[in-house]
Structure formats: structure tokens, C-alpha cells
PDB file of C-alpha atoms in Angstrom:
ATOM      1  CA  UNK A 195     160.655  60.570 118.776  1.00 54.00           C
ATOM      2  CA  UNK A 196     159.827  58.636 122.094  1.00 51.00           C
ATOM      3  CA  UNK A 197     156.241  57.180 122.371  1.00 52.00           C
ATOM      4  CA  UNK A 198     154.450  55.885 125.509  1.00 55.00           C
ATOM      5  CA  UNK A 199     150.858  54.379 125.487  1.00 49.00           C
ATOM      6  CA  UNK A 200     148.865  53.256 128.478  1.00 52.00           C
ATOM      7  CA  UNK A 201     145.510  52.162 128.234  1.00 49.00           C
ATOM      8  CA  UNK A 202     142.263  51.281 130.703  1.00 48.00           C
ATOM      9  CA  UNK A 203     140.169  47.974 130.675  1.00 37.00           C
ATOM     10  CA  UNK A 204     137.152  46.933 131.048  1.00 35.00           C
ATOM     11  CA  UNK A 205     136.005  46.332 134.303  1.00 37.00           C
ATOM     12  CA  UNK A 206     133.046  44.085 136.172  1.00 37.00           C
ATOM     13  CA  UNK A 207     132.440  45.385 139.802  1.00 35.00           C
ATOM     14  CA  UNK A 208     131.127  42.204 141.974  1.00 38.00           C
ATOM     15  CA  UNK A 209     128.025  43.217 144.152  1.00 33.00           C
ATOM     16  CA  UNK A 210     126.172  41.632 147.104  1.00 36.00           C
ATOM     17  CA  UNK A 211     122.620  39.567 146.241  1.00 33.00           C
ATOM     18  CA  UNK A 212     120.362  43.207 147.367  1.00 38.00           C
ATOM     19  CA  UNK A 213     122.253  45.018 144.936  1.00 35.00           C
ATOM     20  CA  UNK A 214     122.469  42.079 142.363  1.00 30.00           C
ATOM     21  CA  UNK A 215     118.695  41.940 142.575  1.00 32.00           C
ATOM     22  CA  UNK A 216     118.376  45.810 141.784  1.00 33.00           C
ATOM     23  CA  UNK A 217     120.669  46.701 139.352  1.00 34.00           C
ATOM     24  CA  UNK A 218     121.650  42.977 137.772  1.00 34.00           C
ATOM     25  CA  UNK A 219     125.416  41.703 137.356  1.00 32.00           C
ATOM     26  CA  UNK A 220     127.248  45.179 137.844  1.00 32.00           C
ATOM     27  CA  UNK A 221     128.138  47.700 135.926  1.00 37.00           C
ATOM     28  CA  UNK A 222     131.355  48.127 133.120  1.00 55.00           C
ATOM     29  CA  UNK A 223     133.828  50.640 134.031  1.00 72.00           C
ATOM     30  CA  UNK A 224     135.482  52.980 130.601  1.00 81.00           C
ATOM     31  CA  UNK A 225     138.733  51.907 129.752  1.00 90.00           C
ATOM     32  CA  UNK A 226     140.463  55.438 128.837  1.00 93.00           C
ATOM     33  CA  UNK A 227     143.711  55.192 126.766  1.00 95.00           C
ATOM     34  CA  UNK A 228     146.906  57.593 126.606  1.00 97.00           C
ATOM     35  CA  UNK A 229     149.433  58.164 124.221  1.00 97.00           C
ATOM     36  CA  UNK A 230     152.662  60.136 124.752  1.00 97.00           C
ATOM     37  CA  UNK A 231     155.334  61.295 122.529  1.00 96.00           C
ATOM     38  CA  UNK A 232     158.074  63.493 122.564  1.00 95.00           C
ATOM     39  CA  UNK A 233     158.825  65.465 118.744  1.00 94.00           C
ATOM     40  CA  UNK A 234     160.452  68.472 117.625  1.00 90.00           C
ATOM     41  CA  UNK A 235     160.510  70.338 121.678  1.00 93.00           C
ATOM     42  CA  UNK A 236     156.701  69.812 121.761  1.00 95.00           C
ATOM     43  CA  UNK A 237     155.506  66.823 124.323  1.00 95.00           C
ATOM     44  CA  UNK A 238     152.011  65.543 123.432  1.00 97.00           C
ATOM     45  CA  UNK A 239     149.717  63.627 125.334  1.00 97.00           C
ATOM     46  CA  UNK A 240     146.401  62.176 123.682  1.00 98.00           C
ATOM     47  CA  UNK A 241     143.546  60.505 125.592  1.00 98.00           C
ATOM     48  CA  UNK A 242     140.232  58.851 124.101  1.00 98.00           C
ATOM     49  CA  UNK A 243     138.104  58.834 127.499  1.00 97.00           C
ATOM     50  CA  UNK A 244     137.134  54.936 126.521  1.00 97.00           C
ATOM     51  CA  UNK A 245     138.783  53.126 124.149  1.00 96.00           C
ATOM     52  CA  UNK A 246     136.226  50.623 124.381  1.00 96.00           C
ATOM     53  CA  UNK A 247     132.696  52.074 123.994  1.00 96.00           C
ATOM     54  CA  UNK A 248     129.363  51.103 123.736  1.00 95.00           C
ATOM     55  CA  UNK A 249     127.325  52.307 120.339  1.00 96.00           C
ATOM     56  CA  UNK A 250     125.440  55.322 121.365  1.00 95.00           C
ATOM     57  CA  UNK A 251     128.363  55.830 124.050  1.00 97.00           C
ATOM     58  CA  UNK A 252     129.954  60.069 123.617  1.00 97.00           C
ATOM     59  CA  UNK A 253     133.626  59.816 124.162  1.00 98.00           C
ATOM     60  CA  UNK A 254     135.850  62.517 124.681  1.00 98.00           C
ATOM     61  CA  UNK A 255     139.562  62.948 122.407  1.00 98.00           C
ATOM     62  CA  UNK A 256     142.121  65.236 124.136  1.00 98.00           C
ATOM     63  CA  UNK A 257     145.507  66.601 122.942  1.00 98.00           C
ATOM     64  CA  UNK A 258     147.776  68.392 125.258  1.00 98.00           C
ATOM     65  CA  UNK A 259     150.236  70.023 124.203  1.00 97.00           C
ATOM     66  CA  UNK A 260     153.722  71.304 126.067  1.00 96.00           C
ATOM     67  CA  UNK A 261     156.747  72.714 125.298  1.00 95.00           C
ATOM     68  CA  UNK A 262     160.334  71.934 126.612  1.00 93.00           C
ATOM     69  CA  UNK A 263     162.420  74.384 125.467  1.00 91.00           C
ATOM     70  CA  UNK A 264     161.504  78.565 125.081  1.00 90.00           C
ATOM     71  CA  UNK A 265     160.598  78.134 121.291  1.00 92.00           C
ATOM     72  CA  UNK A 266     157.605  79.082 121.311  1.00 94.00           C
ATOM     73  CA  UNK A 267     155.158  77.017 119.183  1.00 95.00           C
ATOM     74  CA  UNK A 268     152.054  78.538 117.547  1.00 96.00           C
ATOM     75  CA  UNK A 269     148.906  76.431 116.188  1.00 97.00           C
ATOM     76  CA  UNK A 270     148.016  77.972 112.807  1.00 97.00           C
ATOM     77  CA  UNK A 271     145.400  74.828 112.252  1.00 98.00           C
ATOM     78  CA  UNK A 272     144.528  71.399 113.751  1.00 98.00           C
ATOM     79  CA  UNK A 273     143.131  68.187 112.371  1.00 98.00           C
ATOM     80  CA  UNK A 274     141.615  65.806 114.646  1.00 98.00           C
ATOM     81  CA  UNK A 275     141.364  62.651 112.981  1.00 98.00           C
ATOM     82  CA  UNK A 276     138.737  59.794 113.890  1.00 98.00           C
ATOM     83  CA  UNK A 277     137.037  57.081 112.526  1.00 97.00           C
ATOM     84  CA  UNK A 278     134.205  57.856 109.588  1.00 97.00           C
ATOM     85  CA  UNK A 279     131.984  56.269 112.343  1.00 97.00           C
ATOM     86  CA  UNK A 280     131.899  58.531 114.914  1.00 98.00           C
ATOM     87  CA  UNK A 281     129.706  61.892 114.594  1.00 98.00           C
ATOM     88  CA  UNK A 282     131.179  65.237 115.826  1.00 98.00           C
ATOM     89  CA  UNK A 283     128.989  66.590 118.715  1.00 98.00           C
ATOM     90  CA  UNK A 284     128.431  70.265 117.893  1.00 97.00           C
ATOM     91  CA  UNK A 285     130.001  72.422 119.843  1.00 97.00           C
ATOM     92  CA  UNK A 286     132.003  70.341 121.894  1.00 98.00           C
ATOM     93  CA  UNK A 287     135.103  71.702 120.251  1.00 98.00           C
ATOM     94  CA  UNK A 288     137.418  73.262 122.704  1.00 97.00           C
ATOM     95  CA  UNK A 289     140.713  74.854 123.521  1.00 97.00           C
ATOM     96  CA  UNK A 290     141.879  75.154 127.012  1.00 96.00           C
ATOM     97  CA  UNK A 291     145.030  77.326 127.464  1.00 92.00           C
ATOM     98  CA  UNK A 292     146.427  79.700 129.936  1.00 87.00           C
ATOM     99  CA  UNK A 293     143.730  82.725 129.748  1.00 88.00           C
ATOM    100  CA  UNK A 294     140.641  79.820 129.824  1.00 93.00           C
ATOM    101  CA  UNK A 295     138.326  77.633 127.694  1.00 96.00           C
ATOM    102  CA  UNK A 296     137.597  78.999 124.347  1.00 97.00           C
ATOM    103  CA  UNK A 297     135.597  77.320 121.559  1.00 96.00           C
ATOM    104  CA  UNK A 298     136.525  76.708 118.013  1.00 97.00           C
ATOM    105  CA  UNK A 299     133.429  76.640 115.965  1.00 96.00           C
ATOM    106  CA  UNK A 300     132.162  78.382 114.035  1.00 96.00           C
ATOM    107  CA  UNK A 301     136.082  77.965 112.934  1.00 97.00           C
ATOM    108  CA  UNK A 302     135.886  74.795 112.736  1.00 97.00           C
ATOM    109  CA  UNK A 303     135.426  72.304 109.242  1.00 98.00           C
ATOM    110  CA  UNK A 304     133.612  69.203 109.865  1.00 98.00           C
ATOM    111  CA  UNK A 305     134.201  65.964 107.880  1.00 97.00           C
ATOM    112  CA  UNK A 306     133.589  62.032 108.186  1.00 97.00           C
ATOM    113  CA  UNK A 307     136.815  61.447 108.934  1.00 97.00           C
ATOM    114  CA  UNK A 308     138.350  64.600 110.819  1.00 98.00           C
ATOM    115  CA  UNK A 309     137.109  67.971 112.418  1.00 98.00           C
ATOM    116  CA  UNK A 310     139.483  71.442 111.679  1.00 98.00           C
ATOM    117  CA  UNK A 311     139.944  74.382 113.429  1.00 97.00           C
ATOM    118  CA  UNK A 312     141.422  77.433 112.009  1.00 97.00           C
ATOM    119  CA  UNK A 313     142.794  79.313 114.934  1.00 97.00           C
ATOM    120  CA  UNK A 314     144.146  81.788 112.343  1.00 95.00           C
ATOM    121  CA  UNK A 315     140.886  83.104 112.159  1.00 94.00           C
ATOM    122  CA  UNK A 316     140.078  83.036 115.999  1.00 94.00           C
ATOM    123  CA  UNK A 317     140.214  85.969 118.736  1.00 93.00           C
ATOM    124  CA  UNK A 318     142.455  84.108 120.437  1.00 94.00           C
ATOM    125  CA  UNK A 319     145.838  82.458 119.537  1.00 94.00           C
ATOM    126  CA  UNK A 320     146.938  78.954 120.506  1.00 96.00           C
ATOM    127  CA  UNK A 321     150.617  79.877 121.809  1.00 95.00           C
ATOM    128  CA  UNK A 322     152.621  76.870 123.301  1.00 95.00           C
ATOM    129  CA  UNK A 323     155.519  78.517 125.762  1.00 92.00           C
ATOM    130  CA  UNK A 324     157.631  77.445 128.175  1.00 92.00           C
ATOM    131  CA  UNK A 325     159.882  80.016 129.604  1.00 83.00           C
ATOM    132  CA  UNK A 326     160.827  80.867 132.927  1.00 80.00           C
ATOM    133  CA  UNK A 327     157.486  82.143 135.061  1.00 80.00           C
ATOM    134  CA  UNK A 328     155.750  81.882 131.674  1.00 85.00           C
ATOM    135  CA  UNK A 329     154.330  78.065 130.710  1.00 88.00           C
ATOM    136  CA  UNK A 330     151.841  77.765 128.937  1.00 93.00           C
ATOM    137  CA  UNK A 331     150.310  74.171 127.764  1.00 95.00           C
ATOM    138  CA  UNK A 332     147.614  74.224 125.630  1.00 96.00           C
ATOM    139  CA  UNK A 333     144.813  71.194 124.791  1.00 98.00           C
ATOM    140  CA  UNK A 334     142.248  70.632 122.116  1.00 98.00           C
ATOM    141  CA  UNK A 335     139.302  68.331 122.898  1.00 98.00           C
ATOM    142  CA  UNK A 336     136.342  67.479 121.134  1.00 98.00           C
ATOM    143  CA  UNK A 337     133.374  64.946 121.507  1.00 98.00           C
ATOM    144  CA  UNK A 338     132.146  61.895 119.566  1.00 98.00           C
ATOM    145  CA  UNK A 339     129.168  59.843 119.668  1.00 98.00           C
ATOM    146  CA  UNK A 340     129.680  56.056 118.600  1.00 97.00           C
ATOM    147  CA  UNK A 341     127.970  54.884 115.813  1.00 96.00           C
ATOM    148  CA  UNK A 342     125.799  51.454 114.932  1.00 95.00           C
ATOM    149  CA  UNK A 343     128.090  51.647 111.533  1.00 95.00           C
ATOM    150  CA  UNK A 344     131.637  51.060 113.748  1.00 96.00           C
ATOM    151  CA  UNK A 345     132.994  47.547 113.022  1.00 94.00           C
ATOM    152  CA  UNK A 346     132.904  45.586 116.122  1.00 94.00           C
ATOM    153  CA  UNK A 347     135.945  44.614 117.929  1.00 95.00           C
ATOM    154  CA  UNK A 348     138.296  46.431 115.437  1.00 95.00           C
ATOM    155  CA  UNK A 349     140.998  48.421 116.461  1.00 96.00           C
ATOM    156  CA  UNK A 350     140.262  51.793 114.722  1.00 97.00           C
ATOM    157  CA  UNK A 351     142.815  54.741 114.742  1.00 96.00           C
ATOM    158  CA  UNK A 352     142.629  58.385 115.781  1.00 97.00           C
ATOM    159  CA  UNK A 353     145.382  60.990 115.523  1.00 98.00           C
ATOM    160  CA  UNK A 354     146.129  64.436 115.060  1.00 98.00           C
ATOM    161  CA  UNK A 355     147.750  66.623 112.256  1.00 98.00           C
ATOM    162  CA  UNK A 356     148.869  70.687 112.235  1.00 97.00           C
ATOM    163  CA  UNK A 357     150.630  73.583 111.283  1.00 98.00           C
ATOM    164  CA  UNK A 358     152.667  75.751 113.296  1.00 97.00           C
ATOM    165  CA  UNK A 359     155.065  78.312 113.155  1.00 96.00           C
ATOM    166  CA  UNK A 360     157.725  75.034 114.097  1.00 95.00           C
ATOM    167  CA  UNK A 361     156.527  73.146 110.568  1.00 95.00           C
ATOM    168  CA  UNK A 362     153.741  71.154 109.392  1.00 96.00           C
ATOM    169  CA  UNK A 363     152.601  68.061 111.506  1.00 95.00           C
ATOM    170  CA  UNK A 364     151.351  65.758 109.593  1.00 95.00           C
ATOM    171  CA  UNK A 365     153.128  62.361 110.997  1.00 94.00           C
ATOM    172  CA  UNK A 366     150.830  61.529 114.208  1.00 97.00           C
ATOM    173  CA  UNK A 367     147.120  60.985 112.115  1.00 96.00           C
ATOM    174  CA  UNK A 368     147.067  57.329 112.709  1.00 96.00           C
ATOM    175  CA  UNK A 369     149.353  57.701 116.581  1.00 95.00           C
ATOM    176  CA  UNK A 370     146.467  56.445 118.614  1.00 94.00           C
ATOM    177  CA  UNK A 371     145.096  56.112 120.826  1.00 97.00           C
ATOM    178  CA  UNK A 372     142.861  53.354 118.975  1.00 97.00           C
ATOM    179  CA  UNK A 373     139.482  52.355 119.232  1.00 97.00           C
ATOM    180  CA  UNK A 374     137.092  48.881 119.747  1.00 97.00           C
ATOM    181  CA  UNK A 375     133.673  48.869 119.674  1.00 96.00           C
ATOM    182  CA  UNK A 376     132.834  45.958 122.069  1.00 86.00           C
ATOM    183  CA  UNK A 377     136.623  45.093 122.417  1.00 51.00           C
ATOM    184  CA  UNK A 378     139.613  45.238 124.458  1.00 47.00           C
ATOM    185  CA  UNK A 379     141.929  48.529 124.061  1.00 44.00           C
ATOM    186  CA  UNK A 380     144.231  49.128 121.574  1.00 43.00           C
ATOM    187  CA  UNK A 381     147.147  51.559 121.069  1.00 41.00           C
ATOM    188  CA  UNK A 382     148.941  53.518 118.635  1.00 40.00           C
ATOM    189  CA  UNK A 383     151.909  52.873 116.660  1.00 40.00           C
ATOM    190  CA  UNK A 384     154.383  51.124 119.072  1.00 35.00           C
ATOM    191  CA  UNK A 385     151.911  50.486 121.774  1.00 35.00           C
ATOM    192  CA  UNK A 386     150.079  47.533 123.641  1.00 34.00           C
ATOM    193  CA  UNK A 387     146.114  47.507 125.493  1.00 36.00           C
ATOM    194  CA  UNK A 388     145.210  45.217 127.873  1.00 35.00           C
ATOM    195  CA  UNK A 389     142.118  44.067 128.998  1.00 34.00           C
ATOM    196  CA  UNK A 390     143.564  43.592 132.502  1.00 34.00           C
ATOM    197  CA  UNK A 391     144.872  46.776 133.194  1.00 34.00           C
ATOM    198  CA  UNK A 392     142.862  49.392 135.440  1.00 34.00           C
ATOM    199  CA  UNK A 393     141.703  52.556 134.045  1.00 37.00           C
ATOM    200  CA  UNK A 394     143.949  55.176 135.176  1.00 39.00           C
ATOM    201  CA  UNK A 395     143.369  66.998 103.363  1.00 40.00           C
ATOM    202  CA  UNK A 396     142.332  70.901 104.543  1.00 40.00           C
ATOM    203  CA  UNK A 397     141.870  72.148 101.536  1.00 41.00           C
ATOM    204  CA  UNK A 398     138.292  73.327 101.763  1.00 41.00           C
ATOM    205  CA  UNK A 399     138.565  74.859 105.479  1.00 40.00           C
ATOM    206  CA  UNK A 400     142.356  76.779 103.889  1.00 38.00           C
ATOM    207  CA  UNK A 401     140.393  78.285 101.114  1.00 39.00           C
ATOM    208  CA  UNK A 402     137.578  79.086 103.055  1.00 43.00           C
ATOM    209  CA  UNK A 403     139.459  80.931 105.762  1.00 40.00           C
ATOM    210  CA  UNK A 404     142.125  82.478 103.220  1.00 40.00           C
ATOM    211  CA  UNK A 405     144.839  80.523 105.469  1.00 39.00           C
ATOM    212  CA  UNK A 406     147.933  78.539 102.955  1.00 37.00           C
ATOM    213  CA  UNK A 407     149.497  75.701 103.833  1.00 34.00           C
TER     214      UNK A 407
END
């Protein structure tokens, strides 16, 4: 398994005296964070649109994924995993494949500590291909709001977990990127942040939906 991470920083922009006057000492730019790795024919790329936010700050967490061989890879269910102090903002739950943007809920189990979608259960089917004249990447994404409870200037971990037709998933819950509250980025397993670089358990949702593990 390869893994890349690349991460955003915090940024200060330096304004004239007028503008100083109006709007104070400038503005911080987010620090987004990536996280690449290679497992099993399926590429994945996860982004947290800041890695650094601000408590009251909605973030976005996106996971594309893309085949490199013709296998094709079917999501049965997905886990997005986040820390217990960031709330799930209803109905930001999406899949974006080849045919559009489709939402997941009311598919879609919500926890402290992860959100679920059963896509077994869906109209629609979350089909990874890559064949000739037929590729087709998909992407979950979902949005969090940052709570008063998140430790300040700890890294915290996100990841993803699911099942497919290719096996069950369940190495990548803690593979980043990570998150500070009031801090400088961090990564996942195997990865560095920097403050000077420039942004660039389903147990309950399996029986409810009928779906096995």
C-alpha cells in the first residue's frame, strides 16, 4: 500500500493601513489536507477542507474513489469516521458518481463517532469501474460542524471503513487526514503537516437494513 499526504496552512494575508482600519489584521486562509493511497486496485484520495478549523467552523470530508484495473468494485456500505466532536450536518451526505449527485440519508446511521450509509438499500448503486470508454470514480462527502468540546491543538483522526464486493475495508479508520482545533495540520499514518505550506461497529445500521457483514 503506497500513501501520500499533503496538507494546507494557515495563512495571514498583509493589507494596506485603509484596509487594516476596516477589516483589522487580515483574514486566515483554511488549510485543506489530502491523503492518498493505493490498496487492493482501488486509489483513494481523502480531503478534510481545513484541517485546522475554528469551533463553530463546517468542514467538508471527501473520499474519492478510482479504480486501476477492470475489476469492478461495488460499495455495499461506508463508514466515515470522525472525531466524537464534530456533529453530522443533516443532509449533507452525498455520493457523486458518473449518472450525478445522489444523497444517502435517509440510508444513512448516525453516531458520535462515524456516519453509515447503506447503499444496499439505495436506488442507486455505488459501482467503481475502470474499463476502456467506461470510468467511473465515485466520492462520498459529508459535512461537520466543529465543536466547543474538540481538544485544542490535538491532532484528531478521521478515516474511512467498507464493504465491497473486493472484501471488507476496515484498515484506513484512523488514515487521516487529521484534525487541530486552533493548530497546525496534521496527517495520517505515514504523513507530515506543515504550517508553512500553502493550501493547495455497524451493527445497528446491518440489522436495521437486513444487510450481513
Amino acid at each position: 500500500m503506497t500513501l501520500r499526504f499533503t496538507a494546507g496552512a494557515t495563512a495571514a494575508t498583509a493589507l494596506g493601513l485603509g484596509a487594516l482600519t476596516l477589516f483589522g489584521a487580515g483574514s486566515a486562509m483554511a488549510a485543506p489536507g489530502t491523503v492518498t493511497w493505493t490498496d487492493n486496485g482501488t486509489v483513494y484520495n481523502r480531503t478534510v477542507s481545513n484541517t485546522t478549523p475554528s469551533v463553530g467552523e463546517k468542514i467538508t470530508i471527501t473520499t474519492k474513489f478510482e479504480r486501476t484495473n477492470a475489476t469492478d468494485e461495488q460499495i455495499n456500505w461506508l463508514k466515515d469516521w470522525h472525531p466524537t466532536c464534530l456533529t453530522y450536518v443533516t443532509d449533507s451526505a452525498k455520493v457523486i458518481d458518473s449518472a450525478g449527485t445522489h444523497g444517502v440519508e435517509p440510508y444513512l446511521e448516525i453516531r458520535p463517532d462515524f456516519i453509515a450509509g447503506d447503499f444496499t438499500a439505495t436506488s442507486y448503486k455505488v459501482i467503481i469501474k475502470k474499463r476502456l470508454g467506461d470510468v467511473q470514480p465515485a466520492t462520498f462527502s459529508a459535512q461537520y460542524t466543529v465543536g466547543a468540546d474538540c481538544a485544542k491543538g490535538a491532532a484528531m483522526t478521521t478515516g474511512v471503513e467498507y464493504l465491497s464486493n473486493l472484501g471488507h475495508h476496515a484498515d484506513f479508520k484512523t488514515q487521516g487526514p487529521s484534525i487541530t482545533v486552533g493548530g497546525t495540520p496534521g496527517g495520517g499514518p505515514g504523513g507530515t503537516g506543515s504550517a508553512d505550506a500553502l493550501p493547495g461497529g455497524l451493527g445497528s445500521l446491518l440489522s436495521g437494513f437486513g444487510s450481513s457483514r
